[in-house]
Coordinates of C-alpha atoms and ligand atoms in Angstrom, one line a residue:
T1 CA 7.1 2.5 -42.7
E2 CA 4.5 4.1 -40.4
T3 CA 1.8 3.0 -42.9
D4 CA 2.9 -0.6 -42.4
S5 CA 2.9 -0.1 -38.7
L6 CA -0.7 1.1 -38.7
L7 CA -1.7 -1.7 -41.0
H8 CA -0.1 -4.2 -38.5
L9 CA -2.1 -2.5 -35.8
K10 CA -5.3 -2.8 -37.8
K11 CA -4.6 -6.5 -38.3
S12 CA -4.3 -7.1 -34.6
L13 CA -7.8 -5.6 -34.0
T14 CA -11.1 -7.4 -34.3
N15 CA -13.9 -5.6 -36.1
S16 CA -11.4 -3.3 -37.7
D17 CA -12.4 -4.1 -41.3
R18 CA -15.7 -2.4 -40.7
S19 CA -14.5 0.4 -38.5
L20 CA -11.2 1.1 -40.1
S21 CA -12.1 0.6 -43.7
S22 CA -10.5 3.9 -44.6
W23 CA -7.0 2.5 -43.5
I24 CA -5.8 1.3 -46.9
P25 CA -2.3 0.9 -48.3
N26 CA -0.9 3.3 -50.9
I27 CA -2.6 6.3 -49.3
S28 CA -0.6 8.2 -46.7
P29 CA -2.1 8.0 -43.2
C30 CA -1.6 11.8 -43.1
S31 CA -3.7 12.4 -46.2
G32 CA -6.7 13.1 -44.0
T33 CA -8.7 10.1 -45.1
W34 CA -7.5 7.6 -42.4
L35 CA -10.1 7.6 -39.6
G36 CA -8.7 8.6 -36.2
V37 CA -5.2 9.3 -37.4
V38 CA -4.0 12.8 -36.2
C39 CA -1.0 14.3 -37.9
F40 CA 1.1 17.4 -37.5
D41 CA 3.5 18.5 -40.3
N42 CA 2.9 15.2 -42.1
T43 CA 3.9 13.1 -39.1
I44 CA 1.6 11.0 -37.0
T45 CA 1.1 12.4 -33.5
G46 CA -2.1 10.8 -32.4
L47 CA -4.5 7.9 -32.8
H48 CA -8.1 8.7 -31.7
L49 CA -9.9 5.4 -32.1
S50 CA -12.9 6.0 -29.9
D51 CA -16.4 4.4 -30.1
L52 CA -15.5 2.0 -32.9
G53 CA -16.5 -1.3 -31.3
L54 CA -12.9 -2.6 -31.5
S55 CA -11.5 -5.5 -29.5
G56 CA -8.6 -7.9 -29.9
S57 CA -5.0 -7.7 -28.7
I58 CA -3.5 -4.3 -29.6
D59 CA -0.1 -4.7 -31.4
V60 CA 1.9 -2.3 -29.3
D61 CA 5.2 -3.3 -31.0
A62 CA 3.7 -1.8 -34.2
L63 CA 3.0 1.4 -32.4
V64 CA 6.6 1.6 -31.1
E65 CA 7.7 2.1 -34.7
I66 CA 5.7 5.4 -34.8
R67 CA 8.2 7.5 -32.9
S68 CA 6.2 10.8 -33.1
L69 CA 3.1 9.2 -31.5
R70 CA 2.0 11.2 -28.4
T71 CA -1.7 10.6 -27.9
L72 CA -3.4 7.2 -27.9
S73 CA -7.1 6.9 -27.3
F74 CA -9.1 3.8 -27.4
I75 CA -12.1 5.2 -25.4
N76 CA -15.3 3.3 -25.4
N77 CA -14.4 0.1 -27.3
S78 CA -14.6 -3.5 -26.2
F79 CA -11.0 -4.4 -25.3
S80 CA -10.6 -6.9 -22.5
G81 CA -7.8 -8.7 -20.6
P82 CA -4.7 -7.2 -18.9
I83 CA -3.4 -3.8 -19.8
P84 CA -1.4 -4.1 -23.1
N85 CA 2.3 -3.3 -22.8
F86 CA 1.8 0.4 -23.6
N87 CA 4.8 1.0 -21.3
K88 CA 7.0 0.4 -24.4
L89 CA 5.8 3.8 -25.8
G90 CA 8.2 5.9 -23.9
S91 CA 7.2 9.2 -25.5
I92 CA 3.5 8.9 -25.0
K93 CA 1.8 11.9 -23.4
S94 CA -1.8 10.9 -23.2
L95 CA -3.1 7.3 -22.8
L96 CA -6.9 7.2 -22.8
L97 CA -8.5 3.7 -22.2
T98 CA -11.7 4.8 -20.6
Q99 CA -14.8 2.6 -21.0
N100 CA -13.4 -0.8 -22.1
R101 CA -13.3 -4.1 -20.3
F102 CA -9.6 -4.2 -19.3
S103 CA -9.0 -6.1 -16.1
G104 CA -6.4 -7.5 -13.7
T105 CA -3.7 -5.9 -11.7
I106 CA -1.2 -3.4 -13.2
P107 CA 2.4 -4.2 -12.2
T108 CA 3.6 -1.6 -9.7
D109 CA 6.5 -0.5 -11.9
F110 CA 4.4 -0.4 -15.1
F111 CA 4.6 3.3 -15.6
S112 CA 8.2 3.8 -14.7
T113 CA 9.2 4.1 -18.4
L114 CA 6.5 6.6 -19.3
N115 CA 8.2 9.8 -18.1
S116 CA 6.4 12.0 -20.6
L117 CA 2.9 10.9 -19.5
K118 CA 0.6 13.8 -18.7
K119 CA -2.9 12.3 -19.0
L120 CA -3.9 8.8 -17.9
W121 CA -7.5 7.8 -18.2
L122 CA -8.3 4.2 -17.2
S123 CA -11.8 4.9 -15.9
G124 CA -14.7 2.5 -16.5
N125 CA -12.7 -0.7 -16.8
N126 CA -12.3 -3.5 -14.3
F127 CA -8.7 -3.0 -13.1
S128 CA -7.9 -4.4 -9.7
G129 CA -5.0 -4.5 -7.2
E130 CA -3.1 -1.5 -5.9
I131 CA -2.7 1.7 -7.7
P132 CA 0.8 1.3 -9.3
Q133 CA 3.4 3.1 -7.2
S134 CA 5.3 4.1 -10.4
L135 CA 2.5 6.6 -11.1
T136 CA 3.8 8.7 -8.2
Q137 CA 7.2 9.1 -10.0
L138 CA 5.7 10.7 -13.2
K139 CA 6.7 14.3 -12.7
L140 CA 4.6 15.6 -15.6
L141 CA 1.4 13.8 -14.8
K142 CA -1.5 16.3 -14.7
E143 CA -4.7 14.2 -15.1
L144 CA -5.3 10.9 -13.5
H145 CA -8.7 9.2 -13.9
L146 CA -9.1 5.8 -12.4
E147 CA -12.7 6.0 -11.4
Y148 CA -15.1 3.0 -11.8
N149 CA -12.6 0.2 -11.5
S150 CA -11.8 -2.2 -8.6
F151 CA -8.5 -0.7 -7.4
S152 CA -7.9 -1.6 -3.8
G153 CA -5.3 -0.9 -1.0
Q154 CA -4.2 2.6 0.0
I155 CA -3.9 5.7 -2.2
P156 CA -0.2 6.3 -2.8
N157 CA 1.2 9.8 -2.1
F158 CA 1.1 11.8 -5.3
N159 CA 3.5 14.7 -4.8
Q160 CA 3.4 16.0 -8.3
D161 CA 1.3 18.9 -9.3
L162 CA -1.9 17.1 -10.4
K163 CA -4.6 19.2 -11.9
S164 CA -7.4 16.6 -12.0
L165 CA -7.8 13.4 -10.0
D166 CA -10.7 11.0 -9.9
L167 CA -10.4 7.8 -7.8
S168 CA -14.1 7.5 -7.1
N169 CA -16.0 4.2 -7.1
N170 CA -13.1 1.8 -6.5
K171 CA -12.3 -0.4 -3.4
L172 CA -9.7 1.9 -1.9
Q173 CA -9.1 2.0 1.8
G174 CA -7.3 3.9 4.6
A175 CA -6.5 7.5 5.0
I176 CA -6.5 9.9 2.0
P177 CA -2.9 11.4 1.8
V178 CA -3.0 14.9 3.1
S179 CA -1.5 16.2 -0.1
L180 CA -4.6 15.1 -2.0
A181 CA -7.2 16.7 0.4
R182 CA -7.4 19.7 -2.0
F183 CA -9.4 17.6 -4.4
G184 CA -13.1 17.6 -3.6
P185 CA -15.0 14.7 -2.1
N186 CA -16.3 13.6 -5.5
S187 CA -12.7 12.5 -6.4
F188 CA -12.9 9.8 -3.6
A189 CA -16.6 9.0 -3.3
G190 CA -17.8 5.4 -3.6
N191 CA -14.7 3.9 -1.8
E192 CA -16.2 2.5 1.4
G193 CA -12.8 2.1 3.2
L194 CA -11.5 5.6 2.6
C195 CA -11.4 8.2 5.4
G196 CA -10.0 11.6 6.2
K197 CA -10.3 15.0 4.4
P198 CA -12.0 15.9 2.1
L199 CA -14.5 13.1 3.0
E200 CA -16.7 13.6 6.0
K201 CA -15.6 10.4 7.5
T202 CA -12.8 10.9 10.0
C203 CA -10.1 8.3 10.5
G204 CA -10.5 6.6 13.8
D205 CA -9.4 3.4 15.5
D206 CA -11.7 1.0 13.8
D207 CA -12.0 2.2 10.3
G208 CA -8.8 0.7 8.9
S209 CA -6.7 3.8 9.5
S210 CA -4.9 2.8 12.7
L211 CA -1.2 2.4 12.2
F212 CA -1.8 -1.3 12.9
S213 CA -4.1 -1.7 9.9
L214 CA -2.0 0.5 7.6
L215 CA 1.0 -1.7 8.3
S216 CA -1.0 -4.9 8.1
N217 CA -2.4 -3.9 4.7
V218 CA 1.0 -3.3 3.3
N219 CA 2.1 -6.6 4.6
E220 CA -0.9 -8.3 3.1
E221 CA 0.0 -6.9 -0.3
K222 CA 3.6 -7.9 0.1
Y223 CA 2.6 -11.5 0.7
D224 CA 0.0 -11.4 -2.0
T225 CA 2.0 -10.2 -5.0
S226 CA 3.3 -13.2 -6.8
W227 CA 2.1 -16.6 -7.8
A228 CA 5.4 -18.1 -6.8
T229 CA 5.0 -16.8 -3.3
K230 CA 1.6 -18.4 -3.1
V231 CA 3.1 -21.8 -4.1
I232 CA 5.7 -21.5 -1.4
V233 CA 3.0 -20.6 1.1
I234 CA 1.0 -23.7 0.1
L235 CA 4.2 -25.8 0.5
V236 CA 4.9 -24.6 3.9
I237 CA 1.3 -24.6 5.0
A238 CA 1.7 -27.8 7.0
V239 CA 4.5 -26.2 9.0
V240 CA 2.6 -23.0 9.4
A241 CA -0.5 -25.0 10.5
A242 CA 1.6 -26.5 13.3
M243 CA 2.9 -23.1 14.3
I244 CA -0.7 -21.7 14.3
F245 CA -1.6 -24.6 16.6
L246 CA 1.2 -23.7 19.0
F247 CA 0.4 -20.0 18.7
V248 CA -3.3 -20.5 19.4
K249 CA -2.3 -22.6 22.4
R250 CA -0.1 -19.8 23.7
S251 CA -2.7 -17.1 23.1
R252 CA -5.2 -19.1 25.1
R253 CA -2.7 -19.1 27.9
G254 CA -3.1 -15.3 27.8
D255 CA 0.3 -13.9 26.8
G256 CA -1.5 -11.2 24.8
E257 CA 0.4 -11.7 21.5
L258 CA -1.6 -10.7 18.5
R259 CA -1.3 -11.7 14.9
V260 CA -3.5 -11.0 11.9
V261 CA -4.6 -13.9 9.7
S262 CA -5.8 -12.6 6.4
R263 CA -7.1 -14.1 3.2
S264 CA -5.3 -13.7 0.0
R265 CA -7.1 -11.8 -2.7
S266 CA -6.6 -14.4 -5.4
N267 CA -9.7 -15.3 -7.5
S268 CA -10.0 -19.0 -7.0
T269 CA -7.9 -20.3 -4.1
E270 CA -8.3 -18.9 -0.7
E271 CA -5.1 -19.8 1.0
V272 CA -4.9 -18.5 4.6
L273 CA -1.7 -16.5 4.9
M274 CA 0.0 -15.5 8.1
V275 CA 0.5 -11.8 8.0
Q276 CA 3.0 -10.8 10.5
V277 CA 2.4 -7.5 12.1
P278 CA 4.5 -6.3 15.0
S279 CA 3.7 -8.1 18.2
M280 CA 1.4 -6.0 20.3
R281 CA 2.6 -7.7 23.4
G282 CA 3.7 -5.3 26.1
G283 CA 1.4 -2.3 26.4
V284 CA 1.3 0.1 29.3
G285 CA 0.9 -2.7 31.9
D286 CA 4.2 -4.3 31.1
K287 CA 6.5 -1.5 32.2
K288 CA 8.1 -3.3 35.1
K289 CA 8.6 -6.5 33.2
E290 CA 10.2 -4.9 30.2
G291 CA 12.1 -2.0 31.6
N292 CA 12.3 0.8 29.0
K293 CA 11.5 -1.6 26.2
R294 CA 7.7 -1.6 26.6
G295 CA 7.2 -4.7 24.6
D296 CA 8.8 -4.5 21.2
I297 CA 9.4 -0.8 21.3
V298 CA 12.7 0.4 22.5
M299 CA 12.6 4.0 23.8
V300 CA 15.9 5.9 23.1
N301 CA 14.7 9.3 24.2
E302 CA 12.0 9.7 26.8
E303 CA 11.7 13.4 26.7
R304 CA 8.3 13.3 25.1
G305 CA 7.0 10.5 27.3
V306 CA 7.1 6.8 27.1
F307 CA 4.8 4.6 24.9
G308 CA 4.5 1.0 24.0
L309 CA 3.9 -0.8 20.7
Q310 CA 0.3 -1.3 21.6
D311 CA -0.2 2.5 22.1
L312 CA 1.5 3.0 18.7
M313 CA -0.5 0.4 16.8
K314 CA -3.8 1.7 18.1
A315 CA -2.9 5.3 17.1
S316 CA -4.9 6.8 14.2
A317 CA -2.6 7.0 11.3
E318 CA -2.2 8.3 7.8
V319 CA 0.4 7.9 5.1
L320 CA 2.8 10.8 4.8
G321 CA 4.9 9.6 1.9
N322 CA 6.8 6.8 0.4
G323 CA 10.5 7.8 0.1
G324 CA 13.5 5.8 -1.1
L325 CA 14.2 4.6 2.4
G326 CA 10.7 3.5 3.3
S327 CA 7.2 4.5 3.9
M328 CA 6.3 7.3 6.4
Y329 CA 3.2 7.3 8.6
K330 CA 1.9 10.0 10.9
A331 CA 0.4 8.4 14.0
M332 CA -1.6 10.2 16.7
M333 CA -1.6 8.3 20.0
G334 CA -4.4 8.3 22.6
T335 CA -2.1 10.3 24.9
G336 CA -2.1 13.1 22.4
L337 CA 1.5 12.5 21.3
C338 CA 1.8 12.7 17.6
V339 CA 4.7 10.8 16.0
V340 CA 6.1 9.9 12.6
V341 CA 6.9 6.2 12.0
K342 CA 9.3 5.4 9.2
R343 CA 9.1 1.8 8.1
M344 CA 12.6 1.2 6.9
R345 CA 13.1 -0.7 3.7
E346 CA 16.0 -3.2 3.2
M347 CA 17.9 -2.9 6.4
N348 CA 17.9 -6.6 6.9
K349 CA 21.6 -7.2 7.0
I350 CA 22.0 -5.2 10.3
G351 CA 22.2 -7.3 13.5
K352 CA 20.1 -6.1 16.4
D353 CA 23.1 -5.1 18.5
V354 CA 24.5 -2.8 15.8
F355 CA 21.1 -1.3 15.1
D356 CA 20.5 -0.8 18.9
A357 CA 23.9 0.9 19.4
E358 CA 23.3 3.2 16.5
M359 CA 19.7 4.1 17.6
R360 CA 20.9 4.8 21.2
Q361 CA 23.6 7.1 19.8
F362 CA 20.9 8.9 17.8
G363 CA 18.7 9.1 20.9
R364 CA 21.5 10.8 22.9
I365 CA 21.8 13.7 20.4
R366 CA 20.7 17.0 21.8
H367 CA 21.2 19.8 19.3
R368 CA 18.9 22.6 18.3
N369 CA 19.1 21.7 14.6
I370 CA 18.9 17.9 14.8
I371 CA 15.8 15.8 15.3
T372 CA 16.4 13.2 18.0
P373 CA 14.5 10.0 17.4
L374 CA 12.1 8.8 20.2
A375 CA 12.1 5.0 19.8
Y376 CA 12.6 2.1 17.4
H377 CA 11.2 -1.3 16.8
Y378 CA 13.4 -4.1 15.6
R379 CA 12.6 -7.5 14.2
R380 CA 14.5 -9.3 11.4
E381 CA 11.9 -8.5 8.9
E382 CA 10.6 -5.2 10.2
K383 CA 12.3 -2.0 11.4
L384 CA 10.3 1.0 12.5
F385 CA 12.0 4.3 13.3
I386 CA 9.9 6.8 15.4
T387 CA 10.4 10.5 15.7
E388 CA 8.2 13.4 16.8
Y389 CA 5.8 14.8 14.3
M390 CA 6.6 18.4 13.3
P391 CA 3.3 20.1 12.2
K392 CA 5.0 22.6 9.8
G393 CA 6.5 19.6 7.8
S394 CA 9.6 19.8 5.7
L395 CA 11.4 22.7 4.1
L396 CA 10.5 21.1 0.8
Y397 CA 6.8 21.4 1.6
V398 CA 7.0 24.9 2.9
L399 CA 9.1 26.1 -0.1
H400 CA 7.3 24.4 -2.9
G401 CA 4.1 23.1 -1.4
D402 CA 0.7 24.9 -1.4
R403 CA 2.4 28.4 -1.4
G404 CA 0.1 29.3 1.5
T405 CA 0.9 31.2 4.7
S406 CA 4.0 29.3 5.6
H407 CA 5.6 30.1 2.3
S408 CA 4.9 33.9 2.6
E409 CA 6.5 33.6 6.1
L410 CA 9.8 32.5 4.4
T411 CA 11.3 36.0 4.5
W412 CA 15.0 36.6 3.9
P413 CA 15.9 36.6 7.6
T414 CA 14.0 33.4 8.0
R415 CA 15.7 31.8 5.0
L416 CA 19.1 32.9 6.2
N417 CA 18.3 31.5 9.7
I418 CA 17.3 28.2 8.1
V419 CA 20.6 28.0 6.1
K420 CA 22.6 28.8 9.3
G421 CA 20.7 26.2 11.3
I422 CA 21.3 23.6 8.6
A423 CA 25.0 24.5 8.7
R424 CA 25.2 24.3 12.5
G425 CA 23.4 20.9 12.4
L426 CA 25.9 19.6 9.9
K427 CA 28.8 20.9 11.9
F428 CA 27.5 18.9 14.8
L429 CA 27.0 15.7 12.8
Y430 CA 30.6 16.1 11.5
S431 CA 31.9 15.9 15.0
E432 CA 29.4 13.2 16.2
F433 CA 29.9 10.9 13.2
S434 CA 33.4 12.1 12.4
T435 CA 34.6 8.7 11.1
Y436 CA 31.7 8.3 8.6
D437 CA 32.2 9.0 4.9
L438 CA 28.8 10.6 5.0
P439 CA 27.9 12.1 8.4
H440 CA 24.6 13.1 6.9
G441 CA 24.3 11.3 3.5
N442 CA 20.7 12.3 2.7
L443 CA 20.6 16.1 3.0
K444 CA 17.8 17.5 0.9
S445 CA 14.9 19.8 1.6
S446 CA 12.5 17.0 2.4
N447 CA 14.8 16.0 5.2
V448 CA 14.9 19.4 6.8
L449 CA 11.9 19.7 9.1
L450 CA 10.8 23.0 10.5
T451 CA 9.7 23.9 14.0
D452 CA 6.8 26.3 14.6
D453 CA 9.3 29.2 14.6
Y454 CA 11.1 28.0 11.4
E455 CA 14.1 26.5 13.2
P456 CA 15.4 23.8 10.9
L457 CA 15.9 20.2 12.2
L458 CA 18.0 17.8 10.2
S459 CA 16.5 14.3 9.8
D460 CA 17.4 11.0 8.1
Y461 CA 21.1 11.5 8.9
A462 CA 23.9 9.0 9.3
F463 CA 21.8 6.2 7.9
Q464 CA 24.4 4.9 5.3
P465 CA 26.0 2.3 7.5
L466 CA 22.6 0.9 8.4
I467 CA 21.1 0.2 5.0
N468 CA 22.3 -2.2 2.4
P469 CA 24.6 -0.7 -0.2
K470 CA 22.3 -1.2 -3.2
V471 CA 19.5 0.7 -1.4
S472 CA 21.9 3.5 -0.4
V473 CA 22.9 4.1 -4.0
Q474 CA 19.2 4.3 -5.0
A475 CA 17.8 6.1 -2.0
L476 CA 20.4 8.5 -0.5
F477 CA 20.7 11.9 -2.1
A478 CA 24.6 11.8 -1.7
F479 CA 24.7 9.1 -4.3
K480 CA 23.1 11.5 -6.9
S481 CA 26.0 13.9 -6.5
P482 CA 28.6 14.2 -9.3
D483 CA 31.1 12.5 -7.0
F484 CA 29.2 9.3 -7.3
V485 CA 27.7 9.7 -10.7
Q486 CA 31.1 10.5 -12.3
N487 CA 33.6 8.7 -10.0
Q488 CA 31.6 6.2 -8.1
K489 CA 32.9 7.7 -4.9
V490 CA 31.4 9.6 -1.9
S491 CA 33.3 11.4 0.8
Q492 CA 32.6 14.0 3.5
K493 CA 32.7 16.6 0.8
T494 CA 29.7 15.0 -0.8
D495 CA 27.5 16.3 2.0
V496 CA 28.9 19.8 1.2
Y497 CA 27.6 19.4 -2.4
C498 CA 24.2 18.5 -1.0
L499 CA 24.4 21.6 1.2
G500 CA 25.2 23.7 -1.9
V501 CA 22.1 22.4 -3.6
I502 CA 19.9 23.2 -0.7
I503 CA 21.3 26.8 -0.4
L504 CA 20.6 27.4 -4.1
E505 CA 17.1 26.0 -3.6
I506 CA 16.4 28.3 -0.7
I507 CA 17.8 31.4 -2.5
T508 CA 16.1 30.7 -5.9
G509 CA 12.9 29.2 -4.5
K510 CA 13.1 26.6 -7.3
F511 CA 12.8 22.9 -7.0
P512 CA 16.2 21.4 -7.8
S513 CA 16.1 18.9 -10.7
Q514 CA 19.0 17.2 -8.8
Y515 CA 16.3 15.7 -6.5
H516 CA 14.8 13.7 -9.3
S517 CA 16.6 10.4 -10.2
N518 CA 16.3 11.1 -13.9
G519 CA 17.1 14.8 -13.6
K520 CA 13.9 15.6 -15.5
G521 CA 11.6 18.2 -14.0
G522 CA 12.5 21.0 -11.7
T523 CA 15.4 23.4 -12.3
D524 CA 19.1 22.5 -12.5
V525 CA 19.9 25.1 -9.8
V526 CA 23.6 24.2 -9.9
Q527 CA 24.1 24.7 -13.7
W528 CA 21.8 27.8 -13.5
A529 CA 24.0 29.4 -10.8
F530 CA 27.3 28.7 -12.5
T531 CA 26.0 30.0 -15.9
A532 CA 24.6 33.2 -14.2
I533 CA 27.8 33.8 -12.2
S534 CA 30.0 33.5 -15.3
E535 CA 27.7 36.0 -17.1
G536 CA 27.4 38.3 -14.1
T537 CA 23.6 37.9 -14.1
E538 CA 23.2 36.0 -10.8
A539 CA 20.9 38.7 -9.3
E540 CA 18.2 37.3 -11.7
L541 CA 18.3 34.0 -9.9
I542 CA 17.0 35.3 -6.6
D543 CA 13.5 34.3 -5.7
S544 CA 11.1 37.1 -6.9
E545 CA 9.3 36.7 -3.6
L546 CA 12.3 38.0 -1.7
P547 CA 12.7 41.8 -1.0
N548 CA 14.5 44.1 -3.4
D549 CA 16.5 46.4 -1.2
A550 CA 20.1 46.8 -2.1
N551 CA 21.6 45.7 1.2
S552 CA 19.6 42.4 1.5
R553 CA 20.3 41.7 -2.2
K554 CA 24.0 42.0 -1.6
N555 CA 23.8 39.6 1.3
M556 CA 21.6 37.2 -0.7
L557 CA 24.2 37.2 -3.5
H558 CA 26.9 36.5 -0.9
L559 CA 25.0 33.4 0.2
L560 CA 24.3 32.4 -3.4
H561 CA 28.1 32.5 -4.1
I562 CA 28.7 30.3 -1.1
G563 CA 26.1 27.9 -2.3
A564 CA 27.8 27.7 -5.7
C565 CA 31.2 27.1 -4.0
C566 CA 29.7 24.2 -2.1
A567 CA 28.1 22.8 -5.3
E568 CA 31.3 22.7 -7.4
S569 CA 31.2 19.4 -9.2
N570 CA 34.9 18.7 -8.6
P571 CA 35.3 17.9 -4.9
E572 CA 38.9 19.2 -5.0
Q573 CA 37.6 22.7 -5.9
R574 CA 34.7 22.5 -3.5
L575 CA 34.7 24.0 0.0
N576 CA 35.1 21.6 2.9
M577 CA 32.4 21.6 5.5
K578 CA 34.3 23.6 8.1
E579 CA 35.0 26.4 5.7
A580 CA 31.5 26.3 4.3
V581 CA 30.0 26.7 7.8
R582 CA 32.4 29.5 8.7
R583 CA 31.5 31.4 5.6
I584 CA 27.7 30.9 6.1
E585 CA 28.0 32.2 9.6
E586 CA 29.5 35.5 8.2
V587 CA 26.5 36.2 6.0
Q588 CA 24.5 39.2 7.3
V589 CA 20.7 39.9 7.0
Ligands
LIG1 N1 9.0 14.2 11.7 C1 8.2 14.7 10.7 N2 7.2 15.5 11.0 C2 6.4 16.0 10.0 N3 6.5 15.6 8.7 C3 7.5 14.8 8.4 C4 8.4 14.2 9.4 N4 9.2 13.4 8.8 C5 8.9 13.4 7.5 N5 7.8 14.2 7.2 C6 7.1 14.5 6.0 O1 7.0 13.3 5.3 C7 7.4 13.5 3.9 C8 7.9 12.1 3.4 O2 9.1 11.8 4.1 P1 10.1 10.8 3.5 O3 11.3 10.8 4.4 O4 9.4 9.5 3.3 O5 10.4 11.4 2.1 P2 11.7 11.6 1.4 O6 12.6 12.5 2.2 O7 11.4 12.1 0.0 O8 12.3 10.2 1.3 P3 13.7 9.6 1.9 O9 14.1 10.3 3.2 O10 13.3 8.1 2.2 O11 14.7 9.7 0.8 C9 8.4 14.6 4.0 O12 8.5 15.3 2.8 C10 8.0 15.4 5.1 O13 7.1 16.5 4.6

């Protein structure tokens, strides 16, 4: 029973006999006499065990049995050691551990099971290591308080609608993600290595925010994560020492190659790890020697100028996001050219020749609605993909972001033009990559960039053959379609489904739940459209920010119907791309 569970919990705590003397068998925990037990309708919904001098190892398994538990507070007690396995409490909404002595790193996927979490307070402990990436996946998270700990590394990109954020007084470094600049400076104060808005300190070359140091930091963490890795490093240290010797000899000969040697962050041992960052050989001066390769950068499109790896690594950079395919960095080079660098995850099975051929094909694309990459960098363990930076950002950001000027500029004619541009871009991809199952494969609003005059540019297209299949399934939006979820198949019609979702997103102004892996959060725009169409109420779906005149409304409904025909869950009943594009072109303003 729940009484037993609470008594088990009490047993696991030290000092509980004094503090929790009111917790006794034979009296119901919801009788009102049990200290700190909060009930609603005779079921336990919260445990507020603050300021009780408790310590010990919290019996989380006992708490798992209390299925209605939503709030757990152990504020201002004396708990220590690593974070208990609270991630077994899948329904918890508030987890408040402020002012204890918890310590150690929190595994990066720790929070991935806590999809209901709204409030997380870990302040005033001694947690260290990176802020767990899984926090960025919690769609309902509203309050995040991590102040007064020893969290280090970069701040991940929190895209959810956080209401309150405090990361002050940690050891965080690098550029503050643009999406968090709306929080005041107090949220970030006391982290010497942080720069960028809203702090006064701008990100420059030497403050840890160059692309070079951002990439090195990630590498350092990668090599620093597991004990097993450290053992392997120690075992190969003799070999590495020999290599370092050779390397130093070469460097002295003046070939300009540069590597970072960094110290691991483990408490006791201080192994020296080789952190491989891209070679910076081959800057501006190497043009003749390297042809268009400029060191390790291969230019595939020189329309915006030519740059080398050195120019890129010295650029001041900030993190833009961390999508399924890899991390995204904005980098401003000394020449004034601003680019986006995508550090591709898990492409390792691709040989250089195949990768090169594909990139060169991308580089030859010239279409008003397709972004053409500028360059790439290829090594077995590192692939960078470089495109021009588009200041307006993605359709996702403009539609659902800060709802500022850009959003109000999304008038009906602009939205229709965006849909038509997307359709034209797709038509082009279907001829350019006509043999591919998925000529795009990852069509969603974050992969539609907007030019200054709102012309859409498709990005992240035709990647499927380049990435390893396991990652494709997790990362490409096409694999979240009913085609794959129900029948484990994708085809050219799968891109049509993705087009349908984006049309419905543009017309309704709602964030599609389809974009979330667990379907939670956002609006199921497909189901909503089908239900409304069957009930004849589809006019109610149209974004309230769009105009109300009868003629425009008629045309909006026309487009909404096309979106629904594209989003049919059965590919047999779905439009094919040619027909979808033809019908979209017919829609009038
Ligand atoms: N060329 C660019 N110019 C400006 N902003 C960009 C550019 N490319 C991407 N972005 C911005 O960076 C954000 C993160 O991009 P990223 O591709 O990592 O996210 P994603 O689309 O969610 O992930 P993925 O494509 O890996 O599935 C995008 O939402 C977009 O706002």
